[in-house]
PDB file of C-alpha atoms in Angstrom:
ATOM      1  CA  UNK A   1      -0.005  -0.032  -0.056  1.00  0.00           C
ATOM      2  CA  UNK A   2       1.356   3.470  -0.985  1.00  0.00           C
ATOM      3  CA  UNK A   3       2.073   5.924   1.985  1.00  0.00           C
ATOM      4  CA  UNK A   4       0.559   8.653   0.260  1.00  0.00           C
ATOM      5  CA  UNK A   5      -2.343   8.799  -2.159  1.00  0.00           C
ATOM      6  CA  UNK A   6      -3.480  11.678  -4.235  1.00  0.00           C
ATOM      7  CA  UNK A   7      -5.779  11.789  -7.186  1.00  0.00           C
ATOM      8  CA  UNK A   8      -3.796  13.082 -10.264  1.00  0.00           C
ATOM      9  CA  UNK A   9      -6.822  14.907 -11.845  1.00  0.00           C
ATOM     10  CA  UNK A  10      -6.995  17.161 -13.790  1.00  0.00           C
ATOM     11  CA  UNK A  11      -9.661  19.063 -11.628  1.00  0.00           C
ATOM     12  CA  UNK A  12     -11.235  21.694 -13.774  1.00  0.00           C
ATOM     13  CA  UNK A  13     -13.425  24.320 -11.955  1.00  0.00           C
ATOM     14  CA  UNK A  14     -14.721  27.829 -12.927  1.00  0.00           C
ATOM     15  CA  UNK A  15     -13.286  30.856 -11.513  1.00  0.00           C
ATOM     16  CA  UNK A  16     -14.350  31.829  -7.947  1.00  0.00           C
ATOM     17  CA  UNK A  17     -15.375  28.095  -7.051  1.00  0.00           C
ATOM     18  CA  UNK A  18     -14.247  26.617  -3.783  1.00  0.00           C
ATOM     19  CA  UNK A  19     -11.649  24.010  -4.561  1.00  0.00           C
ATOM     20  CA  UNK A  20     -11.080  20.853  -2.548  1.00  0.00           C
ATOM     21  CA  UNK A  21      -7.812  18.941  -2.885  1.00  0.00           C
ATOM     22  CA  UNK A  22      -7.110  15.926  -0.871  1.00  0.00           C
ATOM     23  CA  UNK A  23      -4.727  13.148   0.180  1.00  0.00           C
ATOM     24  CA  UNK A  24      -4.832   9.956   2.101  1.00  0.00           C
ATOM     25  CA  UNK A  25      -2.042   8.359   3.993  1.00  0.00           C
ATOM     26  CA  UNK A  26      -1.419   5.079   5.612  1.00  0.00           C
ATOM     27  CA  UNK A  27       1.012   5.715   8.725  1.00  0.00           C
ATOM     28  CA  UNK A  28      -0.735   6.921  11.727  1.00  0.00           C
ATOM     29  CA  UNK A  29       2.642   8.236  13.075  1.00  0.00           C
ATOM     30  CA  UNK A  30       2.668  10.970  10.642  1.00  0.00           C
ATOM     31  CA  UNK A  31       2.506  14.173  12.495  1.00  0.00           C
ATOM     32  CA  UNK A  32       3.334  17.052   9.939  1.00  0.00           C
ATOM     33  CA  UNK A  33       1.469  17.787   6.755  1.00  0.00           C
ATOM     34  CA  UNK A  34       2.731  19.913   3.872  1.00  0.00           C
ATOM     35  CA  UNK A  35       1.119  21.398   0.791  1.00  0.00           C
ATOM     36  CA  UNK A  36       3.501  22.209  -2.188  1.00  0.00           C
ATOM     37  CA  UNK A  37       2.370  24.137  -5.378  1.00  0.00           C
ATOM     38  CA  UNK A  38       4.016  23.762  -8.767  1.00  0.00           C
ATOM     39  CA  UNK A  39       3.336  25.906 -11.616  1.00  0.00           C
ATOM     40  CA  UNK A  40       3.957  24.514 -15.011  1.00  0.00           C
ATOM     41  CA  UNK A  41       7.825  24.363 -15.925  1.00  0.00           C
ATOM     42  CA  UNK A  42       8.791  25.386 -12.312  1.00  0.00           C
ATOM     43  CA  UNK A  43       9.922  23.430  -9.358  1.00  0.00           C
ATOM     44  CA  UNK A  44       7.452  22.894  -6.399  1.00  0.00           C
ATOM     45  CA  UNK A  45       7.295  25.524  -3.663  1.00  0.00           C
ATOM     46  CA  UNK A  46       6.032  25.150  -0.129  1.00  0.00           C
ATOM     47  CA  UNK A  47       2.506  26.600   0.173  1.00  0.00           C
ATOM     48  CA  UNK A  48       1.411  25.590   3.737  1.00  0.00           C
ATOM     49  CA  UNK A  49       2.270  23.114   6.610  1.00  0.00           C
ATOM     50  CA  UNK A  50       0.274  22.039   9.386  1.00  0.00           C
ATOM     51  CA  UNK A  51       0.862  20.129  12.670  1.00  0.00           C
ATOM     52  CA  UNK A  52      -1.455  17.177  13.899  1.00  0.00           C
ATOM     53  CA  UNK A  53      -5.182  17.551  13.358  1.00  0.00           C
ATOM     54  CA  UNK A  54      -7.145  20.608  12.757  1.00  0.00           C
ATOM     55  CA  UNK A  55      -7.255  23.730  10.329  1.00  0.00           C
ATOM     56  CA  UNK A  56      -4.693  26.179   9.445  1.00  0.00           C
ATOM     57  CA  UNK A  57      -5.836  29.095   7.400  1.00  0.00           C
ATOM     58  CA  UNK A  58      -3.476  31.528   5.185  1.00  0.00           C
ATOM     59  CA  UNK A  59      -5.520  34.026   2.977  1.00  0.00           C
ATOM     60  CA  UNK A  60      -7.601  32.098   0.555  1.00  0.00           C
ATOM     61  CA  UNK A  61      -6.109  28.903   1.464  1.00  0.00           C
ATOM     62  CA  UNK A  62      -7.034  26.417   4.346  1.00  0.00           C
ATOM     63  CA  UNK A  63      -5.134  23.329   5.267  1.00  0.00           C
ATOM     64  CA  UNK A  64      -7.295  20.568   7.043  1.00  0.00           C
ATOM     65  CA  UNK A  65      -6.092  17.208   8.739  1.00  0.00           C
ATOM     66  CA  UNK A  66      -8.175  14.595  10.047  1.00  0.00           C
ATOM     67  CA  UNK A  67      -5.893  12.228  11.644  1.00  0.00           C
ATOM     68  CA  UNK A  68      -8.749   9.677  12.620  1.00  0.00           C
ATOM     69  CA  UNK A  69      -9.416   9.316   8.923  1.00  0.00           C
ATOM     70  CA  UNK A  70      -5.611   9.747   7.901  1.00  0.00           C
ATOM     71  CA  UNK A  71      -7.041  12.287   5.485  1.00  0.00           C
ATOM     72  CA  UNK A  72      -5.753  15.761   4.402  1.00  0.00           C
ATOM     73  CA  UNK A  73      -7.271  18.481   2.573  1.00  0.00           C
ATOM     74  CA  UNK A  74      -6.358  21.762   0.979  1.00  0.00           C
ATOM     75  CA  UNK A  75      -9.233  24.300   0.352  1.00  0.00           C
ATOM     76  CA  UNK A  76      -9.006  27.264  -1.945  1.00  0.00           C
ATOM     77  CA  UNK A  77     -11.690  29.880  -1.661  1.00  0.00           C
ATOM     78  CA  UNK A  78     -12.635  32.246  -4.572  1.00  0.00           C
ATOM     79  CA  UNK A  79     -10.464  30.413  -6.886  1.00  0.00           C
ATOM     80  CA  UNK A  80      -8.340  32.479  -9.550  1.00  0.00           C
ATOM     81  CA  UNK A  81      -6.939  31.476 -12.763  1.00  0.00           C
ATOM     82  CA  UNK A  82      -3.407  32.046 -10.942  1.00  0.00           C
ATOM     83  CA  UNK A  83      -4.159  28.927  -8.874  1.00  0.00           C
ATOM     84  CA  UNK A  84      -3.848  26.766 -11.747  1.00  0.00           C
ATOM     85  CA  UNK A  85      -1.020  24.346 -10.859  1.00  0.00           C
ATOM     86  CA  UNK A  86      -0.137  21.005  -9.667  1.00  0.00           C
ATOM     87  CA  UNK A  87      -0.635  20.688  -5.923  1.00  0.00           C
ATOM     88  CA  UNK A  88       1.355  17.965  -4.037  1.00  0.00           C
ATOM     89  CA  UNK A  89       0.889  16.933  -0.577  1.00  0.00           C
ATOM     90  CA  UNK A  90       3.956  15.880   1.424  1.00  0.00           C
ATOM     91  CA  UNK A  91       4.414  14.336   4.782  1.00  0.00           C
ATOM     92  CA  UNK A  92       7.622  13.977   6.551  1.00  0.00           C
ATOM     93  CA  UNK A  93       8.189  10.494   8.131  1.00  0.00           C
ATOM     94  CA  UNK A  94       8.743   7.707   5.640  1.00  0.00           C
ATOM     95  CA  UNK A  95      10.662   7.646   2.440  1.00  0.00           C
ATOM     96  CA  UNK A  96      14.540   7.532   2.353  1.00  0.00           C
ATOM     97  CA  UNK A  97      14.891  11.404   3.104  1.00  0.00           C
ATOM     98  CA  UNK A  98      12.077  11.314   5.534  1.00  0.00           C
ATOM     99  CA  UNK A  99       9.554  13.165   3.134  1.00  0.00           C
ATOM    100  CA  UNK A 100       7.010  11.385   1.283  1.00  0.00           C
ATOM    101  CA  UNK A 101       5.134  13.089  -1.572  1.00  0.00           C
ATOM    102  CA  UNK A 102       1.716  12.528  -3.144  1.00  0.00           C
ATOM    103  CA  UNK A 103       1.711  12.292  -6.777  1.00  0.00           C
ATOM    104  CA  UNK A 104       0.012  15.712  -7.146  1.00  0.00           C
ATOM    105  CA  UNK A 105      -3.347  16.865  -8.436  1.00  0.00           C
ATOM    106  CA  UNK A 106      -3.347  19.077 -11.704  1.00  0.00           C
ATOM    107  CA  UNK A 107      -5.786  21.972 -10.975  1.00  0.00           C
ATOM    108  CA  UNK A 108      -7.161  24.027 -13.652  1.00  0.00           C
ATOM    109  CA  UNK A 109      -9.355  27.263 -12.971  1.00  0.00           C
ATOM    110  CA  UNK A 110     -11.125  28.159 -15.979  1.00  0.00           C
ATOM    111  CA  UNK A 111     -11.780  32.067 -16.295  1.00  0.00           C
TER     112      UNK A 111
ATOM    113  CA  UNK B   1      14.997  34.236  -1.171  1.00  0.00           C
ATOM    114  CA  UNK B   2      16.619  30.969  -1.443  1.00  0.00           C
ATOM    115  CA  UNK B   3      17.593  30.181  -5.011  1.00  0.00           C
ATOM    116  CA  UNK B   4      18.460  26.737  -6.414  1.00  0.00           C
ATOM    117  CA  UNK B   5      19.799  26.974  -9.767  1.00  0.00           C
ATOM    118  CA  UNK B   6      20.112  24.137 -12.200  1.00  0.00           C
ATOM    119  CA  UNK B   7      22.685  24.673 -15.011  1.00  0.00           C
ATOM    120  CA  UNK B   8      20.416  23.554 -17.874  1.00  0.00           C
ATOM    121  CA  UNK B   9      16.566  23.595 -18.494  1.00  0.00           C
ATOM    122  CA  UNK B  10      16.679  21.411 -21.436  1.00  0.00           C
ATOM    123  CA  UNK B  11      19.321  18.601 -22.343  1.00  0.00           C
ATOM    124  CA  UNK B  12      19.171  16.182 -25.200  1.00  0.00           C
ATOM    125  CA  UNK B  13      21.771  13.213 -25.037  1.00  0.00           C
ATOM    126  CA  UNK B  14      22.344  10.002 -26.787  1.00  0.00           C
ATOM    127  CA  UNK B  15      22.065   6.464 -25.197  1.00  0.00           C
ATOM    128  CA  UNK B  16      25.335   5.417 -23.646  1.00  0.00           C
ATOM    129  CA  UNK B  17      26.696   9.011 -23.062  1.00  0.00           C
ATOM    130  CA  UNK B  18      27.770  10.163 -19.719  1.00  0.00           C
ATOM    131  CA  UNK B  19      25.708  13.100 -18.426  1.00  0.00           C
ATOM    132  CA  UNK B  20      26.128  15.785 -15.758  1.00  0.00           C
ATOM    133  CA  UNK B  21      23.431  17.733 -14.353  1.00  0.00           C
ATOM    134  CA  UNK B  22      24.594  20.335 -11.924  1.00  0.00           C
ATOM    135  CA  UNK B  23      22.837  22.316  -9.047  1.00  0.00           C
ATOM    136  CA  UNK B  24      23.991  25.128  -7.205  1.00  0.00           C
ATOM    137  CA  UNK B  25      22.135  26.703  -4.117  1.00  0.00           C
ATOM    138  CA  UNK B  26      23.276  30.228  -2.587  1.00  0.00           C
ATOM    139  CA  UNK B  27      21.653  29.840   1.105  1.00  0.00           C
ATOM    140  CA  UNK B  28      24.344  27.686   2.849  1.00  0.00           C
ATOM    141  CA  UNK B  29      21.990  24.791   3.031  1.00  0.00           C
ATOM    142  CA  UNK B  30      23.326  21.545   4.469  1.00  0.00           C
ATOM    143  CA  UNK B  31      20.827  19.280   2.617  1.00  0.00           C
ATOM    144  CA  UNK B  32      20.643  18.695  -1.047  1.00  0.00           C
ATOM    145  CA  UNK B  33      18.564  16.321  -3.099  1.00  0.00           C
ATOM    146  CA  UNK B  34      18.110  14.924  -6.653  1.00  0.00           C
ATOM    147  CA  UNK B  35      14.343  13.868  -7.470  1.00  0.00           C
ATOM    148  CA  UNK B  36      13.021  12.949 -10.872  1.00  0.00           C
ATOM    149  CA  UNK B  37       9.432  13.755 -11.903  1.00  0.00           C
ATOM    150  CA  UNK B  38       7.430  11.446 -14.279  1.00  0.00           C
ATOM    151  CA  UNK B  39       3.607  11.590 -15.184  1.00  0.00           C
ATOM    152  CA  UNK B  40       1.870   9.031 -13.099  1.00  0.00           C
ATOM    153  CA  UNK B  41       4.622   8.632 -10.710  1.00  0.00           C
ATOM    154  CA  UNK B  42       5.257  11.747  -9.260  1.00  0.00           C
ATOM    155  CA  UNK B  43       8.531  12.858  -7.339  1.00  0.00           C
ATOM    156  CA  UNK B  44      10.962  10.025  -6.663  1.00  0.00           C
ATOM    157  CA  UNK B  45      14.153  10.404  -4.647  1.00  0.00           C
ATOM    158  CA  UNK B  46      17.188   9.477  -6.385  1.00  0.00           C
ATOM    159  CA  UNK B  47      20.204  10.681  -4.105  1.00  0.00           C
ATOM    160  CA  UNK B  48      20.581  13.195  -1.141  1.00  0.00           C
ATOM    161  CA  UNK B  49      23.504  14.625   0.760  1.00  0.00           C
ATOM    162  CA  UNK B  50      23.509  16.061   4.344  1.00  0.00           C
ATOM    163  CA  UNK B  51      27.176  17.170   4.044  1.00  0.00           C
ATOM    164  CA  UNK B  52      29.962  17.910   1.906  1.00  0.00           C
ATOM    165  CA  UNK B  53      31.224  14.648   0.568  1.00  0.00           C
ATOM    166  CA  UNK B  54      28.480  12.683   1.891  1.00  0.00           C
ATOM    167  CA  UNK B  55      25.787  10.971   0.029  1.00  0.00           C
ATOM    168  CA  UNK B  56      22.886   8.565   0.653  1.00  0.00           C
ATOM    169  CA  UNK B  57      20.811   6.484  -1.804  1.00  0.00           C
ATOM    170  CA  UNK B  58      17.327   7.506  -2.324  1.00  0.00           C
ATOM    171  CA  UNK B  59      14.474   5.203  -3.470  1.00  0.00           C
ATOM    172  CA  UNK B  60      15.818   4.952  -6.981  1.00  0.00           C
ATOM    173  CA  UNK B  61      19.632   5.110  -7.258  1.00  0.00           C
ATOM    174  CA  UNK B  62      20.258   2.598  -9.977  1.00  0.00           C
ATOM    175  CA  UNK B  63      21.888   4.091 -12.902  1.00  0.00           C
ATOM    176  CA  UNK B  64      22.962   7.388 -11.068  1.00  0.00           C
ATOM    177  CA  UNK B  65      25.721   8.618  -8.960  1.00  0.00           C
ATOM    178  CA  UNK B  66      26.267  12.068  -7.274  1.00  0.00           C
ATOM    179  CA  UNK B  67      29.206  14.276  -6.326  1.00  0.00           C
ATOM    180  CA  UNK B  68      29.355  17.009  -3.567  1.00  0.00           C
ATOM    181  CA  UNK B  69      32.679  18.568  -3.355  1.00  0.00           C
ATOM    182  CA  UNK B  70      31.533  21.696  -2.154  1.00  0.00           C
ATOM    183  CA  UNK B  71      28.619  22.579   0.180  1.00  0.00           C
ATOM    184  CA  UNK B  72      26.676  24.794  -2.449  1.00  0.00           C
ATOM    185  CA  UNK B  73      27.126  22.401  -5.315  1.00  0.00           C
ATOM    186  CA  UNK B  74      25.366  18.853  -5.925  1.00  0.00           C
ATOM    187  CA  UNK B  75      25.964  17.137  -9.050  1.00  0.00           C
ATOM    188  CA  UNK B  76      23.867  14.143 -10.640  1.00  0.00           C
ATOM    189  CA  UNK B  77      25.693  11.633 -12.883  1.00  0.00           C
ATOM    190  CA  UNK B  78      24.016   9.298 -15.260  1.00  0.00           C
ATOM    191  CA  UNK B  79      27.117   6.939 -16.017  1.00  0.00           C
ATOM    192  CA  UNK B  80      25.523   5.559 -19.079  1.00  0.00           C
ATOM    193  CA  UNK B  81      22.381   7.288 -20.223  1.00  0.00           C
ATOM    194  CA  UNK B  82      19.511   5.104 -21.237  1.00  0.00           C
ATOM    195  CA  UNK B  83      15.991   5.889 -22.738  1.00  0.00           C
ATOM    196  CA  UNK B  84      14.362   5.020 -19.612  1.00  0.00           C
ATOM    197  CA  UNK B  85      16.040   7.985 -17.807  1.00  0.00           C
ATOM    198  CA  UNK B  86      14.235  10.533 -19.997  1.00  0.00           C
ATOM    199  CA  UNK B  87      12.622  12.600 -17.356  1.00  0.00           C
ATOM    200  CA  UNK B  88      12.259  15.996 -15.448  1.00  0.00           C
ATOM    201  CA  UNK B  89      15.267  16.203 -12.926  1.00  0.00           C
ATOM    202  CA  UNK B  90      14.627  18.472  -9.924  1.00  0.00           C
ATOM    203  CA  UNK B  91      17.248  19.457  -7.612  1.00  0.00           C
ATOM    204  CA  UNK B  92      16.412  20.732  -3.885  1.00  0.00           C
ATOM    205  CA  UNK B  93      17.983  22.148  -0.779  1.00  0.00           C
ATOM    206  CA  UNK B  94      17.048  22.564   2.786  1.00  0.00           C
ATOM    207  CA  UNK B  95      18.678  23.761   6.016  1.00  0.00           C
ATOM    208  CA  UNK B  96      19.755  21.050   8.718  1.00  0.00           C
ATOM    209  CA  UNK B  97      17.150  19.603  10.849  1.00  0.00           C
ATOM    210  CA  UNK B  98      14.286  17.313  10.504  1.00  0.00           C
ATOM    211  CA  UNK B  99      12.206  17.438   7.280  1.00  0.00           C
ATOM    212  CA  UNK B 100       9.024  18.861   9.115  1.00  0.00           C
ATOM    213  CA  UNK B 101      10.724  22.107   9.886  1.00  0.00           C
ATOM    214  CA  UNK B 102      13.089  22.396   6.966  1.00  0.00           C
ATOM    215  CA  UNK B 103      10.982  22.631   3.745  1.00  0.00           C
ATOM    216  CA  UNK B 104      12.725  21.838   0.639  1.00  0.00           C
ATOM    217  CA  UNK B 105      13.494  24.576  -1.907  1.00  0.00           C
ATOM    218  CA  UNK B 106      13.467  23.369  -5.507  1.00  0.00           C
ATOM    219  CA  UNK B 107      15.116  24.662  -8.630  1.00  0.00           C
ATOM    220  CA  UNK B 108      13.072  24.835 -11.686  1.00  0.00           C
ATOM    221  CA  UNK B 109      14.256  21.420 -13.274  1.00  0.00           C
ATOM    222  CA  UNK B 110      16.064  19.925 -16.135  1.00  0.00           C
ATOM    223  CA  UNK B 111      14.078  18.174 -18.739  1.00  0.00           C
ATOM    224  CA  UNK B 112      16.609  15.453 -20.005  1.00  0.00           C
ATOM    225  CA  UNK B 113      15.675  13.680 -23.088  1.00  0.00           C
ATOM    226  CA  UNK B 114      17.824  10.540 -24.023  1.00  0.00           C
ATOM    227  CA  UNK B 115      17.510   9.504 -27.525  1.00  0.00           C
TER     228      UNK B 115
END
């Protein structure tokens, strides 16, 4: 069983919609959860990280962790065409370098 | 801002050639990483280094080697390039410490095509 599962998409939504991006993980020992954003022809960049369960908000972005379900989510409010990118969840703990990435979800915001 | 620079955006090489991919970071980070990114497979770690002259195998090291002679530079070497090594290669760096409080800073990648 893969340690981190993420639907690759593509996920296409109209501008202004609320977007929900999700990952599931298998190792209940994971404590920290990260989201990276990758624009086309660029490297990934850290968007948000959160610890344990609960929500963390940063502007239009909210990261949510449900440890009981081993489920993490990234919500984007009032989505913009500039949010079009691939979003990767990443979890420290597991993998040779201690960081396990999901495969990424390709998000398209239609103007 | 941290800058991770990869020397080439695009490379085309022939099967059997020895290929060098170079990466330089300007923030005095201890940790450096090489990943490859393929559609449907995501990011996979090839090699990483926690210090000068140190290297550790990642999840897919076969067919690759690395060199870290200076703290700021981490090179990925394809000893004899093969077509299945056609991919996007991403270099990253991070400061020392656990991965949860030392986020990775990525370069913009080198797209390598082996013909």
